[in-house]
Amino acid sequence: MFYCGGEPGIGKSTLILQICDKVQGEGKVLYVSGEESAEQIKMRADRLAIKNDDILFLGETDIDIVNQAIMDNHPKLVIIDSIQTMYSEELSAAAGSVSQVREITSQVMRVCKSRAITTIIIGHVTKEGNIAGPRVLEHMVDTVLYLEGERYFSYRILRGVKNRFGSTNEIGMFEMREEGMCEITNPSDVLISEREDNPSGSCIVSSMEGTRPILVELQALTSQTIFGYPKRTANGIDYNRLALLIAVLEKKVGFMLGSQDVYMNVVGGLRINEPSIDLGIIMATASSFKNVALPKDMVIMGEVGLTGEVRRINLIEKRLKEAQRLGFQSCMIPESNKKDLKDKYKLDIIGVKNVNEAMKKVIR
């Protein structure tokens, strides 16, 4: 049993409908929708050029009727869109409540697992990005997938949070187009393809998404504040992490950012929580503040501690190979990682021990 969660309008139903088309010839697919009518699903299927004639549609929210339809049709795949719209008459609580979601998931699991039916449950998330409903839902299902991305950007990331059948934190990257979700086989190339010139405040960093290295562009902008209190804005990274790294710049490097507004953005609408981009955040901010462009062909990676030291990061070999594959000429990495490198690379590898040393290397 799979759970796929995401914000409204992010593309969950589109992606699942495309999956239904991919299993053509494997057996019947029962698509249960409590949110959209058959006409709406048909319009989307026509737009996506869905050709699987074995898709059965059921517009129902009563879980007893849904379970009966599963037993009568013997499908190979069941889609429930969404779990928050389903209800059981055995409970007096409203549809979408904690008790309803838990009970309905339990009923569907019993019916489908006893018949070896693959089931995908679509659900909403809270404003914090967690599954809407009881946390026990994550423990009940076999796999939890999150579809992430900014609504006004075309890129989407399908992230595996839990997986009883394989590794977790793997991702798939898609672009939302008119014909549906299209897989991006080379995310790094796409995310940095529009970086033609070399302005100050721009920096390429390496982030690990599961076992896949992805190179993304960070953009920083510092400007004189017009208020008494400087503004910090973070889009795609943690706000508190940005504030911490700005404090390191002020304390350890001597940059007076108390009168500067600082804006930080991850290009492409992605969200990155990995600490390996710390050094990139600091260098991009310093580049904008000093109005000095960083080398265009350089990738920067490293975790930064509160004392300004640049700390070791994991999977450094994969990150360097990705940078080399995409044609970058140099990489700035922690000195402790550089000492342990075994392979030889066609890169100028610059090891740094602290942020002051990193500044001296590229910002004059």
CSV table of C-alpha atoms in Angstrom, one decimal:
chain,number,residue,atom,x,y,z
A,1,MET,CA,0.0,0.0,0.0
A,2,PHE,CA,1.3,3.4,-1.1
A,3,TYR,CA,0.5,6.8,0.3
A,4,CYS,CA,1.1,9.9,-2.0
A,5,GLY,CA,0.7,13.2,-0.3
A,6,GLY,CA,1.1,16.8,-1.5
A,7,GLU,CA,-0.5,20.2,-1.5
A,8,PRO,CA,-3.7,20.9,-3.5
A,9,GLY,CA,-3.0,21.5,-7.1
A,10,ILE,CA,0.6,20.2,-7.0
A,11,GLY,CA,-0.2,17.4,-9.6
A,12,LYS,CA,-1.0,14.3,-7.5
A,13,SER,CA,-4.0,13.2,-9.5
A,14,THR,CA,-2.2,13.9,-12.8
A,15,LEU,CA,0.8,11.7,-11.8
A,16,ILE,CA,-1.4,8.9,-10.5
A,17,LEU,CA,-3.5,8.9,-13.7
A,18,GLN,CA,-0.3,8.6,-15.8
A,19,ILE,CA,0.7,5.6,-13.6
A,20,CYS,CA,-2.7,4.0,-14.4
A,21,ASP,CA,-1.8,4.3,-18.1
A,22,LYS,CA,1.6,2.7,-17.6
A,23,VAL,CA,0.0,-0.5,-16.2
A,24,GLN,CA,-2.0,-1.1,-19.3
A,25,GLY,CA,-2.4,-4.8,-20.0
A,26,GLU,CA,-1.6,-5.8,-16.4
A,27,GLY,CA,-5.3,-5.9,-15.3
A,28,LYS,CA,-8.1,-3.7,-14.2
A,29,VAL,CA,-7.6,-0.4,-12.4
A,30,LEU,CA,-10.2,0.9,-10.1
A,31,TYR,CA,-10.0,4.7,-9.7
A,32,VAL,CA,-12.1,5.9,-6.7
A,33,SER,CA,-12.6,9.6,-6.6
A,34,GLY,CA,-14.4,11.5,-3.8
A,35,GLU,CA,-13.4,14.9,-5.1
A,36,GLU,CA,-13.9,15.0,-8.9
A,37,SER,CA,-16.6,13.7,-11.2
A,38,ALA,CA,-16.3,11.2,-14.0
A,39,GLU,CA,-16.4,14.1,-16.5
A,40,GLN,CA,-13.5,15.9,-14.8
A,41,ILE,CA,-11.4,12.7,-14.8
A,42,LYS,CA,-12.3,12.1,-18.4
A,43,MET,CA,-11.2,15.6,-19.4
A,44,ARG,CA,-7.8,15.1,-17.7
A,45,ALA,CA,-7.4,11.6,-19.2
A,46,ASP,CA,-8.0,13.0,-22.7
A,47,ARG,CA,-5.5,15.8,-22.2
A,48,LEU,CA,-2.9,13.3,-21.0
A,49,ALA,CA,-3.7,10.9,-23.9
A,50,ILE,CA,-4.5,8.0,-21.5
A,51,LYS,CA,-5.2,4.9,-23.6
A,52,ASN,CA,-5.8,2.3,-20.9
A,53,ASP,CA,-9.3,0.9,-21.5
A,54,ASP,CA,-9.2,-1.1,-18.3
A,55,ILE,CA,-9.6,1.9,-16.0
A,56,LEU,CA,-12.8,1.7,-14.0
A,57,PHE,CA,-14.1,4.9,-12.4
A,58,LEU,CA,-16.1,5.0,-9.2
A,59,GLY,CA,-17.3,8.3,-7.8
A,60,GLU,CA,-18.0,7.4,-4.2
A,61,THR,CA,-17.1,8.5,-0.7
A,62,ASP,CA,-18.8,5.6,1.3
A,63,ILE,CA,-16.0,3.2,2.1
A,64,ASP,CA,-18.4,0.2,2.4
A,65,ILE,CA,-19.5,0.8,-1.3
A,66,VAL,CA,-15.8,1.2,-2.2
A,67,ASN,CA,-14.8,-2.1,-0.5
A,68,GLN,CA,-17.7,-3.9,-2.3
A,69,ALA,CA,-16.6,-2.6,-5.6
A,70,ILE,CA,-13.0,-3.8,-5.0
A,71,MET,CA,-14.3,-7.3,-4.2
A,72,ASP,CA,-16.6,-7.4,-7.2
A,73,ASN,CA,-14.1,-6.2,-9.8
A,74,HIS,CA,-10.9,-7.8,-8.6
A,75,PRO,CA,-8.6,-5.0,-9.9
A,76,LYS,CA,-4.8,-5.2,-9.9
A,77,LEU,CA,-4.5,-1.5,-8.8
A,78,VAL,CA,-6.8,0.6,-6.7
A,79,ILE,CA,-6.5,4.4,-6.5
A,80,ILE,CA,-8.3,6.3,-3.7
A,81,ASP,CA,-8.4,10.0,-4.3
A,82,SER,CA,-8.5,11.3,-1.7
A,83,ILE,CA,-8.5,9.6,1.7
A,84,GLN,CA,-9.8,12.8,3.4
A,85,THR,CA,-13.1,12.6,1.5
A,86,MET,CA,-13.9,9.0,2.5
A,87,TYR,CA,-16.2,8.1,5.4
A,88,SER,CA,-17.5,5.1,7.2
A,89,GLU,CA,-21.1,5.1,8.6
A,90,GLU,CA,-19.8,3.2,11.6
A,91,LEU,CA,-18.2,6.4,12.9
A,92,SER,CA,-20.1,9.6,13.7
A,93,ALA,CA,-17.0,11.8,13.1
A,94,ALA,CA,-16.9,13.9,9.9
A,95,ALA,CA,-15.0,12.8,6.8
A,96,GLY,CA,-11.3,13.7,7.0
A,97,SER,CA,-11.2,13.5,10.8
A,98,VAL,CA,-8.5,11.5,12.6
A,99,SER,CA,-10.7,8.6,13.5
A,100,GLN,CA,-12.3,8.4,10.0
A,101,VAL,CA,-8.9,8.4,8.2
A,102,ARG,CA,-7.5,5.8,10.5
A,103,GLU,CA,-10.5,3.5,10.2
A,104,ILE,CA,-10.9,3.8,6.4
A,105,THR,CA,-7.2,3.1,5.8
A,106,SER,CA,-7.4,0.1,8.1
A,107,GLN,CA,-10.5,-1.2,6.1
A,108,VAL,CA,-8.9,-0.7,2.7
A,109,MET,CA,-5.7,-2.4,3.9
A,110,ARG,CA,-7.5,-5.5,5.0
A,111,VAL,CA,-9.5,-5.8,1.8
A,112,CYS,CA,-6.6,-5.2,-0.6
A,113,LYS,CA,-3.8,-7.0,1.2
A,114,SER,CA,-6.0,-10.2,1.5
A,115,ARG,CA,-6.4,-10.1,-2.3
A,116,ALA,CA,-2.8,-8.9,-3.1
A,117,ILE,CA,-4.1,-5.7,-4.7
A,118,THR,CA,-1.7,-2.8,-5.1
A,119,THR,CA,-3.2,0.3,-3.6
A,120,ILE,CA,-2.3,4.0,-3.9
A,121,ILE,CA,-3.9,6.4,-1.4
A,122,ILE,CA,-3.8,10.1,-2.3
A,123,GLY,CA,-4.0,12.5,0.6
A,124,HIS,CA,-3.4,16.2,1.5
A,125,VAL,CA,-0.7,17.6,3.6
A,126,THR,CA,-0.8,20.3,6.3
A,127,LYS,CA,0.7,23.7,5.9
A,128,GLU,CA,3.8,22.4,7.6
A,129,GLY,CA,4.2,19.7,4.8
A,130,ASN,CA,3.1,16.7,6.9
A,131,ILE,CA,0.4,14.2,6.2
A,132,ALA,CA,-3.0,15.6,7.1
A,133,GLY,CA,-4.4,13.2,9.7
A,134,PRO,CA,-3.0,10.9,12.2
A,135,ARG,CA,0.7,10.0,12.2
A,136,VAL,CA,-0.2,6.4,12.6
A,137,LEU,CA,-1.2,6.5,8.9
A,138,GLU,CA,2.5,6.6,8.0
A,139,HIS,CA,3.1,3.4,10.0
A,140,MET,CA,0.2,1.5,8.5
A,141,VAL,CA,1.2,1.9,4.8
A,142,ASP,CA,4.3,0.3,3.2
A,143,THR,CA,5.5,3.4,1.3
A,144,VAL,CA,5.1,7.1,1.8
A,145,LEU,CA,5.7,9.5,-1.1
A,146,TYR,CA,5.6,13.3,-1.1
A,147,LEU,CA,5.1,15.4,-4.2
A,148,GLU,CA,6.8,18.7,-3.6
A,149,GLY,CA,7.3,21.9,-5.5
A,150,GLU,CA,6.2,25.5,-5.7
A,151,ARG,CA,2.9,25.9,-7.3
A,152,TYR,CA,4.1,28.7,-9.6
A,153,PHE,CA,7.2,26.7,-10.8
A,154,SER,CA,6.9,23.8,-13.3
A,155,TYR,CA,9.3,21.4,-11.5
A,156,ARG,CA,8.0,18.7,-9.1
A,157,ILE,CA,9.9,16.3,-6.8
A,158,LEU,CA,8.5,13.0,-5.8
A,159,ARG,CA,10.3,12.1,-2.6
A,160,GLY,CA,10.3,8.7,-0.9
A,161,VAL,CA,10.0,9.2,2.8
A,162,LYS,CA,9.3,5.6,3.8
A,163,ASN,CA,9.8,2.5,1.8
A,164,ARG,CA,9.6,-1.1,3.1
A,165,PHE,CA,10.8,-2.4,-0.3
A,166,GLY,CA,14.0,-0.4,-0.7
A,167,SER,CA,16.0,2.7,0.2
A,168,THR,CA,14.3,5.9,1.5
A,169,ASN,CA,14.9,9.5,0.6
A,170,GLU,CA,15.1,8.7,-3.1
A,171,ILE,CA,13.6,11.2,-5.5
A,172,GLY,CA,12.2,11.5,-8.9
A,173,MET,CA,12.1,14.9,-10.6
A,174,PHE,CA,9.4,15.9,-13.1
A,175,GLU,CA,8.3,18.9,-15.0
A,176,MET,CA,4.6,19.8,-15.2
A,177,ARG,CA,3.7,20.3,-18.9
A,178,GLU,CA,0.5,20.4,-20.9
A,179,GLU,CA,0.8,16.7,-21.6
A,180,GLY,CA,1.3,15.9,-17.9
A,181,MET,CA,4.3,15.1,-15.7
A,182,CYS,CA,7.4,14.5,-17.7
A,183,GLU,CA,10.4,12.9,-16.1
A,184,ILE,CA,13.6,14.9,-15.9
A,185,THR,CA,16.5,12.4,-16.4
A,186,ASN,CA,19.2,15.0,-15.7
A,187,PRO,CA,18.0,17.4,-13.0
A,188,SER,CA,21.4,19.1,-12.5
A,189,ASP,CA,21.7,20.1,-16.1
A,190,VAL,CA,18.2,21.6,-16.2
A,191,LEU,CA,18.5,23.5,-12.9
A,192,ILE,CA,21.7,25.3,-14.0
A,193,SER,CA,21.1,25.6,-17.8
A,194,GLU,CA,19.8,29.2,-17.7
A,195,ARG,CA,22.9,30.5,-15.8
A,196,GLU,CA,24.5,32.2,-18.8
A,197,ASP,CA,26.3,35.2,-17.3
A,198,ASN,CA,28.2,35.4,-14.0
A,199,PRO,CA,26.6,38.0,-11.7
A,200,SER,CA,27.6,38.6,-8.1
A,201,GLY,CA,25.6,36.7,-5.5
A,202,SER,CA,25.3,33.5,-7.7
A,203,CYS,CA,26.7,30.2,-6.6
A,204,ILE,CA,26.5,26.5,-7.7
A,205,VAL,CA,26.1,24.0,-4.8
A,206,SER,CA,25.8,20.3,-4.6
A,207,SER,CA,22.9,18.6,-2.7
A,208,MET,CA,22.3,14.9,-2.2
A,209,GLU,CA,18.7,13.8,-2.8
A,210,GLY,CA,18.8,10.2,-1.6
A,211,THR,CA,21.7,8.7,-3.5
A,212,ARG,CA,21.5,11.2,-6.3
A,213,PRO,CA,23.7,14.3,-6.4
A,214,ILE,CA,22.0,17.4,-7.8
A,215,LEU,CA,23.7,20.7,-8.6
A,216,VAL,CA,21.5,23.7,-8.1
A,217,GLU,CA,22.0,27.4,-8.2
A,218,LEU,CA,21.8,29.6,-5.1
A,219,GLN,CA,21.2,33.3,-5.5
A,220,ALA,CA,21.8,35.9,-2.8
A,221,LEU,CA,21.0,39.6,-2.7
A,222,THR,CA,22.1,42.1,-0.1
A,223,SER,CA,20.8,45.6,-0.1
A,224,GLN,CA,20.8,48.6,2.3
A,225,THR,CA,17.8,48.3,4.6
A,226,ILE,CA,15.3,51.2,4.7
A,227,PHE,CA,14.0,50.1,8.1
A,228,GLY,CA,15.6,49.9,11.5
A,229,TYR,CA,15.5,46.1,11.5
A,230,PRO,CA,17.2,44.2,8.7
A,231,LYS,CA,15.1,41.8,6.7
A,232,ARG,CA,16.1,38.2,6.0
A,233,THR,CA,14.1,36.2,3.4
A,234,ALA,CA,14.8,32.6,2.6
A,235,ASN,CA,13.1,30.8,-0.4
A,236,GLY,CA,14.1,27.1,-0.6
A,237,ILE,CA,16.2,26.9,2.5
A,238,ASP,CA,15.6,27.1,6.2
A,239,TYR,CA,15.1,30.6,7.4
A,240,ASN,CA,16.8,29.9,10.8
A,241,ARG,CA,19.8,28.4,9.0
A,242,LEU,CA,20.2,31.5,6.9
A,243,ALA,CA,20.1,33.7,10.0
A,244,LEU,CA,22.7,31.5,11.7
A,245,LEU,CA,25.1,31.6,8.7
A,246,ILE,CA,24.7,35.4,8.5
A,247,ALA,CA,25.8,35.6,12.1
A,248,VAL,CA,28.9,33.5,11.3
A,249,LEU,CA,29.7,35.9,8.5
A,250,GLU,CA,29.4,38.9,10.9
A,251,LYS,CA,31.3,37.3,13.8
A,252,LYS,CA,34.1,35.4,12.0
A,253,VAL,CA,34.6,37.3,8.8
A,254,GLY,CA,33.8,40.8,10.0
A,255,PHE,CA,31.1,41.6,7.4
A,256,MET,CA,28.7,44.2,8.8
A,257,LEU,CA,25.4,42.9,7.7
A,258,GLY,CA,23.3,44.5,10.4
A,259,SER,CA,22.3,47.3,8.1
A,260,GLN,CA,21.7,45.0,5.1
A,261,ASP,CA,18.6,43.1,4.0
A,262,VAL,CA,19.5,39.6,2.9
A,263,TYR,CA,17.5,37.6,0.4
A,264,MET,CA,18.3,34.0,-0.5
A,265,ASN,CA,16.7,31.9,-3.2
A,266,VAL,CA,17.1,28.3,-4.6
A,267,VAL,CA,16.6,28.5,-8.3
A,268,GLY,CA,13.9,26.3,-9.7
A,269,GLY,CA,11.6,26.3,-6.7
A,270,LEU,CA,13.3,23.4,-5.0
A,271,ARG,CA,13.7,23.1,-1.2
A,272,ILE,CA,17.0,22.0,0.2
A,273,ASN,CA,17.6,21.1,3.8
A,274,GLU,CA,21.1,19.5,3.5
A,275,PRO,CA,23.9,21.2,5.5
A,276,SER,CA,26.4,20.7,2.7
A,277,ILE,CA,25.0,23.9,1.1
A,278,ASP,CA,26.1,26.0,4.1
A,279,LEU,CA,29.4,27.2,2.5
A,280,GLY,CA,27.5,28.0,-0.7
A,281,ILE,CA,25.1,30.2,1.2
A,282,ILE,CA,27.9,32.1,2.9
A,283,MET,CA,29.9,32.6,-0.3
A,284,ALA,CA,26.8,33.7,-2.3
A,285,THR,CA,25.9,36.2,0.5
A,286,ALA,CA,29.5,37.5,0.6
A,287,SER,CA,29.6,37.7,-3.2
A,288,SER,CA,26.6,40.0,-3.3
A,289,PHE,CA,27.7,42.1,-0.3
A,290,LYS,CA,31.1,42.7,-1.9
A,291,ASN,CA,29.7,42.8,-5.4
A,292,VAL,CA,32.4,40.3,-6.5
A,293,ALA,CA,31.3,37.5,-8.8
A,294,LEU,CA,32.4,33.9,-7.8
A,295,PRO,CA,34.1,31.8,-10.5
A,296,LYS,CA,31.3,30.6,-12.9
A,297,ASP,CA,32.9,27.1,-13.3
A,298,MET,CA,33.1,26.4,-9.6
A,299,VAL,CA,31.0,24.2,-7.3
A,300,ILE,CA,31.0,25.0,-3.6
A,301,MET,CA,30.1,22.5,-0.9
A,302,GLY,CA,30.7,22.2,2.8
A,303,GLU,CA,28.9,22.4,6.2
A,304,VAL,CA,29.8,25.4,8.3
A,305,GLY,CA,29.9,25.3,12.1
A,306,LEU,CA,29.3,28.1,14.5
A,307,THR,CA,33.0,28.8,14.9
A,308,GLY,CA,33.4,29.3,11.2
A,309,GLU,CA,35.0,25.9,10.5
A,310,VAL,CA,34.1,24.1,7.3
A,311,ARG,CA,33.1,20.5,8.2
A,312,ARG,CA,33.2,17.2,6.4
A,313,ILE,CA,30.3,16.2,4.2
A,314,ASN,CA,29.2,12.7,3.0
A,315,LEU,CA,29.3,11.1,-0.4
A,316,ILE,CA,31.9,13.6,-1.7
A,317,GLU,CA,33.0,11.3,-4.5
A,318,LYS,CA,29.5,11.2,-6.1
A,319,ARG,CA,29.2,15.0,-5.8
A,320,LEU,CA,32.6,15.5,-7.5
A,321,LYS,CA,31.8,13.1,-10.3
A,322,GLU,CA,28.6,14.9,-11.0
A,323,ALA,CA,30.4,18.3,-11.1
A,324,GLN,CA,33.0,16.8,-13.5
A,325,ARG,CA,30.3,15.3,-15.7
A,326,LEU,CA,28.6,18.6,-16.2
A,327,GLY,CA,31.9,20.3,-17.2
A,328,PHE,CA,32.8,22.3,-14.1
A,329,GLN,CA,36.5,23.1,-13.7
A,330,SER,CA,36.9,23.5,-9.9
A,331,CYS,CA,35.3,22.6,-6.6
A,332,MET,CA,35.7,24.1,-3.2
A,333,ILE,CA,35.3,21.4,-0.5
A,334,PRO,CA,36.2,20.8,3.1
A,335,GLU,CA,39.9,20.2,3.7
A,336,SER,CA,39.1,17.1,5.7
A,337,ASN,CA,37.3,15.6,2.6
A,338,LYS,CA,40.1,16.5,0.3
A,339,LYS,CA,42.6,14.5,2.3
A,340,ASP,CA,40.6,11.4,2.0
A,341,LEU,CA,40.0,11.5,-1.8
A,342,LYS,CA,41.1,8.3,-3.5
A,343,ASP,CA,40.1,8.9,-7.1
A,344,LYS,CA,41.7,11.5,-9.4
A,345,TYR,CA,39.4,14.1,-10.9
A,346,LYS,CA,39.8,16.5,-13.8
A,347,LEU,CA,38.9,19.2,-11.4
A,348,ASP,CA,40.9,21.8,-9.5
A,349,ILE,CA,39.9,20.8,-6.0
A,350,ILE,CA,40.3,23.5,-3.4
A,351,GLY,CA,40.2,22.4,0.2
A,352,VAL,CA,39.3,25.0,2.9
A,353,LYS,CA,39.3,24.7,6.7
A,354,ASN,CA,37.2,27.7,7.6
A,355,VAL,CA,35.2,30.5,6.0
A,356,ASN,CA,38.0,33.0,6.2
A,357,GLU,CA,40.2,30.7,4.1
A,358,ALA,CA,37.4,30.3,1.7
A,359,MET,CA,37.0,34.1,1.3
A,360,LYS,CA,40.6,34.5,0.6
A,361,LYS,CA,40.5,31.9,-2.2
A,362,VAL,CA,37.8,33.6,-4.3
A,363,ILE,CA,36.7,37.0,-2.9
A,364,ARG,CA,39.5,39.5,-3.0
